[in-house]
PDB file of C-alpha atoms in Angstrom:
ATOM      1  CA  ASP A 299     -28.151 -18.319   7.289  1.00 54.00           C
ATOM      2  CA  THR A 300     -27.353 -15.288   9.334  1.00 78.00           C
ATOM      3  CA  GLY A 301     -26.178 -12.984   6.566  1.00 92.00           C
ATOM      4  CA  VAL A 302     -27.764  -9.785   5.257  1.00 95.00           C
ATOM      5  CA  SER A 303     -30.966 -10.518   3.384  1.00 96.00           C
ATOM      6  CA  GLN A 304     -32.797  -8.359   0.848  1.00 97.00           C
ATOM      7  CA  ASP A 305     -36.328  -8.651  -0.600  1.00 97.00           C
ATOM      8  CA  PRO A 306     -37.323  -8.805  -3.273  1.00 97.00           C
ATOM      9  CA  ARG A 307     -34.282  -9.922  -5.304  1.00 96.00           C
ATOM     10  CA  HIS A 308     -35.708  -8.595  -8.559  1.00 97.00           C
ATOM     11  CA  LYS A 309     -38.278  -5.939  -9.203  1.00 98.00           C
ATOM     12  CA  ILE A 310     -39.650  -4.818 -12.603  1.00 98.00           C
ATOM     13  CA  THR A 311     -41.937  -1.745 -12.498  1.00 98.00           C
ATOM     14  CA  LYS A 312     -43.381   0.775 -14.850  1.00 98.00           C
ATOM     15  CA  ARG A 313     -42.174   4.310 -14.801  1.00 98.00           C
ATOM     16  CA  GLY A 314     -44.129   6.355 -12.334  1.00 98.00           C
ATOM     17  CA  GLN A 315     -44.914   3.575  -9.954  1.00 98.00           C
ATOM     18  CA  ASN A 316     -43.640   3.404  -6.412  1.00 98.00           C
ATOM     19  CA  VAL A 317     -41.419   0.531  -5.215  1.00 98.00           C
ATOM     20  CA  THR A 318     -40.245  -0.555  -1.720  1.00 98.00           C
ATOM     21  CA  PHE A 319     -37.304  -2.756  -0.964  1.00 98.00           C
ATOM     22  CA  ARG A 320     -36.557  -4.410   2.373  1.00 98.00           C
ATOM     23  CA  CYS A 321     -33.261  -5.164   4.089  1.00 98.00           C
ATOM     24  CA  ASP A 322     -32.761  -7.437   7.091  1.00 97.00           C
ATOM     25  CA  PRO A 323     -29.288  -6.847   8.473  1.00 95.00           C
ATOM     26  CA  ILE A 324     -27.207  -9.282  10.524  1.00 91.00           C
ATOM     27  CA  SER A 325     -28.804  -9.581  14.058  1.00 88.00           C
ATOM     28  CA  GLU A 326     -27.552  -6.905  16.391  1.00 80.00           C
ATOM     29  CA  HIS A 327     -25.655  -5.060  13.769  1.00 88.00           C
ATOM     30  CA  ASN A 328     -26.457  -1.424  14.625  1.00 89.00           C
ATOM     31  CA  ARG A 329     -25.202   0.129  11.426  1.00 92.00           C
ATOM     32  CA  LEU A 330     -27.015  -0.188   8.157  1.00 95.00           C
ATOM     33  CA  TYR A 331     -26.167   1.261   4.778  1.00 96.00           C
ATOM     34  CA  TRP A 332     -27.953   1.517   1.407  1.00 97.00           C
ATOM     35  CA  TYR A 333     -26.093   1.814  -1.801  1.00 97.00           C
ATOM     36  CA  ARG A 334     -26.936   1.943  -5.546  1.00 96.00           C
ATOM     37  CA  GLN A 335     -24.817   0.129  -8.125  1.00 96.00           C
ATOM     38  CA  THR A 336     -25.100   0.547 -11.879  1.00 94.00           C
ATOM     39  CA  LEU A 337     -23.413  -1.749 -14.464  1.00 90.00           C
ATOM     40  CA  GLY A 338     -19.706  -1.278 -14.498  1.00 88.00           C
ATOM     41  CA  GLN A 339     -19.575   1.062 -11.554  1.00 91.00           C
ATOM     42  CA  GLY A 340     -18.810   0.738  -7.844  1.00 93.00           C
ATOM     43  CA  PRO A 341     -21.479   1.040  -5.232  1.00 95.00           C
ATOM     44  CA  GLU A 342     -22.636   4.603  -4.642  1.00 94.00           C
ATOM     45  CA  PHE A 343     -23.543   5.527  -1.054  1.00 94.00           C
ATOM     46  CA  LEU A 344     -27.178   6.568  -0.568  1.00 95.00           C
ATOM     47  CA  THR A 345     -27.837   6.619   3.160  1.00 96.00           C
ATOM     48  CA  TYR A 346     -26.711   5.339   6.582  1.00 94.00           C
ATOM     49  CA  PHE A 347     -28.444   4.378   9.832  1.00 95.00           C
ATOM     50  CA  GLN A 348     -27.115   3.901  13.246  1.00 92.00           C
ATOM     51  CA  ASN A 349     -29.863   2.058  15.106  1.00 92.00           C
ATOM     52  CA  GLU A 350     -33.071   3.770  14.036  1.00 94.00           C
ATOM     53  CA  ALA A 351     -31.371   7.142  13.362  1.00 94.00           C
ATOM     54  CA  GLN A 352     -30.688   8.176   9.792  1.00 94.00           C
ATOM     55  CA  LEU A 353     -27.386   9.909  10.265  1.00 92.00           C
ATOM     56  CA  GLU A 354     -26.373  10.704   6.646  1.00 92.00           C
ATOM     57  CA  LYS A 355     -28.048  10.858   3.323  1.00 91.00           C
ATOM     58  CA  SER A 356     -26.285  11.396   0.009  1.00 90.00           C
ATOM     59  CA  ARG A 357     -27.012  14.532  -1.972  1.00 84.00           C
ATOM     60  CA  LEU A 358     -27.577  12.182  -4.852  1.00 74.00           C
ATOM     61  CA  LEU A 359     -30.657  11.086  -3.258  1.00 77.00           C
ATOM     62  CA  SER A 360     -33.626  12.993  -4.541  1.00 77.00           C
ATOM     63  CA  ASP A 361     -36.799  13.671  -2.693  1.00 88.00           C
ATOM     64  CA  ARG A 362     -38.323  10.755  -4.367  1.00 94.00           C
ATOM     65  CA  PHE A 363     -36.143   8.367  -2.279  1.00 95.00           C
ATOM     66  CA  SER A 364     -36.816   7.732   1.432  1.00 94.00           C
ATOM     67  CA  ALA A 365     -35.443   5.148   3.816  1.00 96.00           C
ATOM     68  CA  GLU A 366     -36.533   4.097   7.281  1.00 95.00           C
ATOM     69  CA  ARG A 367     -35.388   1.809  10.016  1.00 96.00           C
ATOM     70  CA  PRO A 368     -38.147   2.073  12.447  1.00 92.00           C
ATOM     71  CA  LYS A 369     -36.995  -0.253  15.276  1.00 87.00           C
ATOM     72  CA  GLY A 370     -33.351  -0.316  14.495  1.00 87.00           C
ATOM     73  CA  SER A 371     -33.609  -3.711  12.911  1.00 91.00           C
ATOM     74  CA  PHE A 372     -34.799  -4.055   9.253  1.00 96.00           C
ATOM     75  CA  SER A 373     -34.851  -1.178   6.884  1.00 98.00           C
ATOM     76  CA  THR A 374     -36.920  -0.167   3.902  1.00 98.00           C
ATOM     77  CA  LEU A 375     -36.049   1.963   0.936  1.00 97.00           C
ATOM     78  CA  GLU A 376     -38.841   3.400  -1.034  1.00 97.00           C
ATOM     79  CA  ILE A 377     -38.581   5.091  -4.402  1.00 96.00           C
ATOM     80  CA  GLN A 378     -41.596   7.142  -5.455  1.00 96.00           C
ATOM     81  CA  ARG A 379     -42.518   7.909  -9.033  1.00 96.00           C
ATOM     82  CA  THR A 380     -39.843   5.742 -10.447  1.00 97.00           C
ATOM     83  CA  GLU A 381     -37.824   6.870 -13.478  1.00 96.00           C
ATOM     84  CA  GLN A 382     -35.845   4.878 -15.990  1.00 96.00           C
ATOM     85  CA  GLY A 383     -32.670   6.263 -14.514  1.00 95.00           C
ATOM     86  CA  ASP A 384     -33.541   4.542 -11.221  1.00 96.00           C
ATOM     87  CA  SER A 385     -32.835   1.174 -12.819  1.00 97.00           C
ATOM     88  CA  ALA A 386     -29.920  -0.287 -10.764  1.00 97.00           C
ATOM     89  CA  MET A 387     -28.872  -2.803  -8.204  1.00 96.00           C
ATOM     90  CA  TYR A 388     -29.818  -1.571  -4.680  1.00 97.00           C
ATOM     91  CA  LEU A 389     -27.429  -3.005  -2.084  1.00 97.00           C
ATOM     92  CA  CYS A 390     -27.801  -3.095   1.658  1.00 97.00           C
ATOM     93  CA  ALA A 391     -24.945  -3.545   4.031  1.00 96.00           C
ATOM     94  CA  SER A 392     -24.684  -3.846   7.827  1.00 93.00           C
ATOM     95  CA  SER A 393     -21.849  -3.557  10.339  1.00 91.00           C
ATOM     96  CA  SER A 394     -21.094  -3.491  13.917  1.00 85.00           C
ATOM     97  CA  PRO A 395     -18.475  -1.387  15.743  1.00 75.00           C
ATOM     98  CA  VAL A 396     -15.493  -3.288  16.911  1.00 68.00           C
ATOM     99  CA  MET A 397     -14.203  -2.102  20.356  1.00 61.00           C
ATOM    100  CA  GLY A 398     -11.078   0.025  20.014  1.00 56.00           C
ATOM    101  CA  GLN A 399     -11.206   0.368  16.188  1.00 57.00           C
ATOM    102  CA  ASP A 400     -12.612   3.093  14.061  1.00 55.00           C
ATOM    103  CA  PHE A 401     -13.438   0.756  11.180  1.00 62.00           C
ATOM    104  CA  TRP A 402     -16.420  -1.475  10.689  1.00 72.00           C
ATOM    105  CA  GLU A 403     -16.366  -4.177   8.163  1.00 85.00           C
ATOM    106  CA  GLN A 404     -19.520  -4.131   5.981  1.00 91.00           C
ATOM    107  CA  TYR A 405     -21.418  -7.228   5.234  1.00 92.00           C
ATOM    108  CA  PHE A 406     -23.415  -6.869   2.073  1.00 95.00           C
ATOM    109  CA  GLY A 407     -26.695  -8.427   1.070  1.00 96.00           C
ATOM    110  CA  PRO A 408     -27.363  -9.917  -2.452  1.00 95.00           C
ATOM    111  CA  GLY A 409     -29.024  -6.739  -3.595  1.00 96.00           C
ATOM    112  CA  THR A 410     -32.388  -5.943  -5.248  1.00 97.00           C
ATOM    113  CA  ARG A 411     -32.199  -5.426  -8.995  1.00 97.00           C
ATOM    114  CA  LEU A 412     -34.727  -2.828 -10.155  1.00 98.00           C
ATOM    115  CA  THR A 413     -35.736  -2.519 -13.793  1.00 98.00           C
ATOM    116  CA  VAL A 414     -37.867   0.496 -14.610  1.00 98.00           C
ATOM    117  CA  THR A 415     -39.637   0.138 -18.011  1.00 97.00           C
TER     118      THR A 415
ATOM    119  CA  SER B 223     -18.332  11.924  -9.448  1.00 49.00           C
ATOM    120  CA  GLN B 224     -17.499  11.133  -5.883  1.00 56.00           C
ATOM    121  CA  GLN B 225     -16.071   7.822  -6.761  1.00 66.00           C
ATOM    122  CA  GLY B 226     -12.439   6.890  -6.554  1.00 77.00           C
ATOM    123  CA  GLU B 227     -10.841   5.547  -9.631  1.00 85.00           C
ATOM    124  CA  GLU B 228      -9.181   2.290 -10.154  1.00 88.00           C
ATOM    125  CA  ASP B 229      -6.812   0.947 -12.791  1.00 89.00           C
ATOM    126  CA  PRO B 230      -6.662  -1.050 -14.769  1.00 94.00           C
ATOM    127  CA  GLN B 231     -10.387  -1.268 -15.553  1.00 93.00           C
ATOM    128  CA  ALA B 232      -9.863  -4.861 -16.672  1.00 95.00           C
ATOM    129  CA  LEU B 233      -6.981  -7.281 -16.221  1.00 96.00           C
ATOM    130  CA  SER B 234      -6.665 -10.695 -17.633  1.00 97.00           C
ATOM    131  CA  ILE B 235      -3.867 -13.087 -16.393  1.00 97.00           C
ATOM    132  CA  GLN B 236      -2.912 -16.681 -16.340  1.00 97.00           C
ATOM    133  CA  GLU B 237      -3.477 -18.829 -13.274  1.00 97.00           C
ATOM    134  CA  GLY B 238      -0.371 -18.623 -11.003  1.00 97.00           C
ATOM    135  CA  GLU B 239       0.506 -15.183 -12.019  1.00 98.00           C
ATOM    136  CA  ASN B 240       0.349 -12.082  -9.738  1.00 98.00           C
ATOM    137  CA  ALA B 241      -2.403  -9.474 -10.262  1.00 97.00           C
ATOM    138  CA  THR B 242      -1.909  -5.821  -9.222  1.00 97.00           C
ATOM    139  CA  MET B 243      -4.693  -3.289  -9.179  1.00 97.00           C
ATOM    140  CA  ASN B 244      -4.469   0.356  -8.145  1.00 96.00           C
ATOM    141  CA  CYS B 245      -6.879   2.774  -6.533  1.00 95.00           C
ATOM    142  CA  SER B 246      -6.785   6.584  -6.240  1.00 94.00           C
ATOM    143  CA  TYR B 247      -8.957   8.520  -3.942  1.00 91.00           C
ATOM    144  CA  LYS B 248      -9.721  12.224  -3.585  1.00 88.00           C
ATOM    145  CA  THR B 249      -9.854  13.159   0.069  1.00 87.00           C
ATOM    146  CA  SER B 250      -7.902  12.476   3.260  1.00 88.00           C
ATOM    147  CA  ILE B 251      -8.964   9.144   4.662  1.00 89.00           C
ATOM    148  CA  ASN B 252      -9.321   7.166   7.907  1.00 88.00           C
ATOM    149  CA  ASN B 253      -9.194   3.844   6.347  1.00 90.00           C
ATOM    150  CA  LEU B 254      -9.177   2.110   3.000  1.00 93.00           C
ATOM    151  CA  GLN B 255     -10.547  -1.279   2.298  1.00 94.00           C
ATOM    152  CA  TRP B 256     -10.727  -3.663  -0.574  1.00 96.00           C
ATOM    153  CA  TYR B 257     -13.847  -5.655  -1.592  1.00 96.00           C
ATOM    154  CA  ARG B 258     -14.434  -8.443  -4.082  1.00 97.00           C
ATOM    155  CA  GLN B 259     -17.575  -8.853  -6.052  1.00 96.00           C
ATOM    156  CA  ASN B 260     -18.628 -11.771  -8.076  1.00 90.00           C
ATOM    157  CA  SER B 261     -22.037 -13.043  -9.205  1.00 78.00           C
ATOM    158  CA  GLY B 262     -21.940 -16.001  -6.832  1.00 69.00           C
ATOM    159  CA  ARG B 263     -21.213 -14.252  -3.438  1.00 73.00           C
ATOM    160  CA  GLY B 264     -21.942 -10.561  -3.915  1.00 84.00           C
ATOM    161  CA  LEU B 265     -19.603  -8.024  -2.258  1.00 93.00           C
ATOM    162  CA  VAL B 266     -17.195  -9.376   0.298  1.00 94.00           C
ATOM    163  CA  HIS B 267     -14.735  -7.509   2.375  1.00 93.00           C
ATOM    164  CA  LEU B 268     -11.096  -8.595   1.813  1.00 95.00           C
ATOM    165  CA  ILE B 269      -8.722  -6.442   3.774  1.00 94.00           C
ATOM    166  CA  LEU B 270      -8.445  -3.068   5.587  1.00 92.00           C
ATOM    167  CA  ILE B 271      -5.483  -0.681   5.840  1.00 93.00           C
ATOM    168  CA  ARG B 272      -5.521   2.300   8.119  1.00 91.00           C
ATOM    169  CA  SER B 273      -4.221   5.655   7.172  1.00 92.00           C
ATOM    170  CA  ASN B 274      -1.198   5.374   9.397  1.00 93.00           C
ATOM    171  CA  GLU B 275      -0.198   2.098   7.832  1.00 95.00           C
ATOM    172  CA  ARG B 276       1.791   1.624   4.753  1.00 97.00           C
ATOM    173  CA  GLU B 277       1.529  -2.119   4.000  1.00 97.00           C
ATOM    174  CA  LYS B 278      -0.630  -4.953   5.157  1.00 96.00           C
ATOM    175  CA  HIS B 279      -0.762  -8.697   4.353  1.00 96.00           C
ATOM    176  CA  SER B 280      -3.498 -11.258   4.524  1.00 95.00           C
ATOM    177  CA  GLY B 281      -2.841 -14.646   2.912  1.00 97.00           C
ATOM    178  CA  ARG B 282      -2.207 -14.062  -0.770  1.00 98.00           C
ATOM    179  CA  LEU B 283      -3.297 -10.477  -0.518  1.00 98.00           C
ATOM    180  CA  ARG B 284      -0.884  -7.507   0.004  1.00 98.00           C
ATOM    181  CA  VAL B 285      -2.108  -3.942   0.252  1.00 98.00           C
ATOM    182  CA  THR B 286      -0.073  -0.825   0.206  1.00 98.00           C
ATOM    183  CA  LEU B 287      -1.199   2.739   0.944  1.00 97.00           C
ATOM    184  CA  ASP B 288       0.535   6.036  -0.125  1.00 96.00           C
ATOM    185  CA  THR B 289      -1.319   8.845   1.568  1.00 94.00           C
ATOM    186  CA  SER B 290       0.865  11.490  -0.066  1.00 95.00           C
ATOM    187  CA  LYS B 291      -0.235  10.215  -3.525  1.00 95.00           C
ATOM    188  CA  LYS B 292      -3.725   9.411  -2.298  1.00 94.00           C
ATOM    189  CA  SER B 293      -3.450   5.876  -3.820  1.00 95.00           C
ATOM    190  CA  SER B 294      -3.497   2.294  -2.790  1.00 97.00           C
ATOM    191  CA  SER B 295      -2.587  -0.938  -4.515  1.00 97.00           C
ATOM    192  CA  LEU B 296      -3.830  -4.550  -4.030  1.00 98.00           C
ATOM    193  CA  LEU B 297      -1.593  -7.419  -5.101  1.00 98.00           C
ATOM    194  CA  ILE B 298      -2.999 -10.930  -5.341  1.00 98.00           C
ATOM    195  CA  THR B 299      -0.206 -13.384  -5.595  1.00 98.00           C
ATOM    196  CA  ALA B 300      -0.427 -16.857  -7.252  1.00 98.00           C
ATOM    197  CA  SER B 301      -3.815 -16.147  -8.688  1.00 98.00           C
ATOM    198  CA  ARG B 302      -6.451 -18.818  -9.097  1.00 97.00           C
ATOM    199  CA  ALA B 303      -9.377 -19.173 -11.386  1.00 95.00           C
ATOM    200  CA  ALA B 304     -11.630 -18.511  -8.318  1.00 94.00           C
ATOM    201  CA  ASP B 305     -10.071 -15.008  -7.993  1.00 96.00           C
ATOM    202  CA  THR B 306     -11.999 -13.983 -11.047  1.00 96.00           C
ATOM    203  CA  ALA B 307     -14.152 -11.129  -9.879  1.00 96.00           C
ATOM    204  CA  SER B 308     -14.459  -7.333  -9.777  1.00 96.00           C
ATOM    205  CA  TYR B 309     -12.268  -5.718  -7.164  1.00 97.00           C
ATOM    206  CA  PHE B 310     -13.227  -2.325  -5.441  1.00 96.00           C
ATOM    207  CA  CYS B 311     -11.450  -0.064  -3.030  1.00 96.00           C
ATOM    208  CA  ALA B 312     -13.572   1.852  -0.492  1.00 95.00           C
ATOM    209  CA  SER B 313     -12.486   4.625   1.671  1.00 92.00           C
ATOM    210  CA  THR B 314     -13.832   6.377   4.777  1.00 88.00           C
ATOM    211  CA  SER B 315     -13.014   9.879   6.006  1.00 86.00           C
ATOM    212  CA  SER B 316     -13.311  11.815   9.231  1.00 82.00           C
ATOM    213  CA  GLY B 317     -16.657  13.508   9.859  1.00 82.00           C
ATOM    214  CA  THR B 318     -18.705  11.257   7.578  1.00 83.00           C
ATOM    215  CA  TYR B 319     -20.072   7.738   7.663  1.00 80.00           C
ATOM    216  CA  LYS B 320     -19.801   7.340   3.892  1.00 87.00           C
ATOM    217  CA  TYR B 321     -17.801   4.670   2.141  1.00 91.00           C
ATOM    218  CA  ILE B 322     -16.620   5.992  -1.174  1.00 92.00           C
ATOM    219  CA  PHE B 323     -16.081   3.031  -3.639  1.00 94.00           C
ATOM    220  CA  GLY B 324     -13.800   3.080  -6.632  1.00 92.00           C
ATOM    221  CA  THR B 325     -14.950   2.254 -10.077  1.00 92.00           C
ATOM    222  CA  GLY B 326     -13.481  -1.297  -9.883  1.00 94.00           C
ATOM    223  CA  THR B 327     -11.010  -3.536 -11.612  1.00 96.00           C
ATOM    224  CA  ARG B 328     -12.416  -6.600 -13.434  1.00 96.00           C
ATOM    225  CA  LEU B 329     -10.006  -9.442 -12.997  1.00 97.00           C
ATOM    226  CA  LYS B 330     -10.114 -12.587 -15.087  1.00 97.00           C
ATOM    227  CA  VAL B 331      -7.811 -15.424 -14.239  1.00 97.00           C
ATOM    228  CA  LEU B 332      -7.451 -17.986 -17.024  1.00 96.00           C
ATOM    229  CA  ALA B 333      -6.976 -21.642 -16.028  1.00 90.00           C
TER     230      ALA B 333
END
């Protein structure tokens, strides 16, 4: 399977703990996105990488959130001092530029469901 | 909220009928896309329409775009039970890499 993979698929943690999620994009996709989705809502943009550079970060993202993509391949999203409001599905997507077009179709992973108790 | 809005929020139709869902967005866009989400396959890209296009077709899907009204619609013809899912629009704008998703329409197709 050469799709986007995310690990873990489910995470239950206690308030105040730190959690880290991993995303492995499709090979050679140079663009990687993180989103958060809560029940009944559409995905909300968190951050975007082109290769290893983090080019955009949502104002919604507090200082407790950090993301990295150290070698331009896999990415990690860390949430420090988790709060109950962080409970959500965290989605990763990757894409690759298509020559001559200004749009890149995103391929989404299955998500990591975080529950903060 | 930065999210676009979709209506209806939920739609229930009989198999074979057509389903239409609408999306409104807030800023000028480069492109608008539609995605489908169900529990089995996650989020899947369906179709793209660029800001200079007014209508696009792909199989049983038809998308229209009205930039003057900042709105788009997705028509699914001859619906099937397998079309049961949530449908989201997502737009991109100049100067940003963000995709702004709508709130989604939950479609249920009854066999």
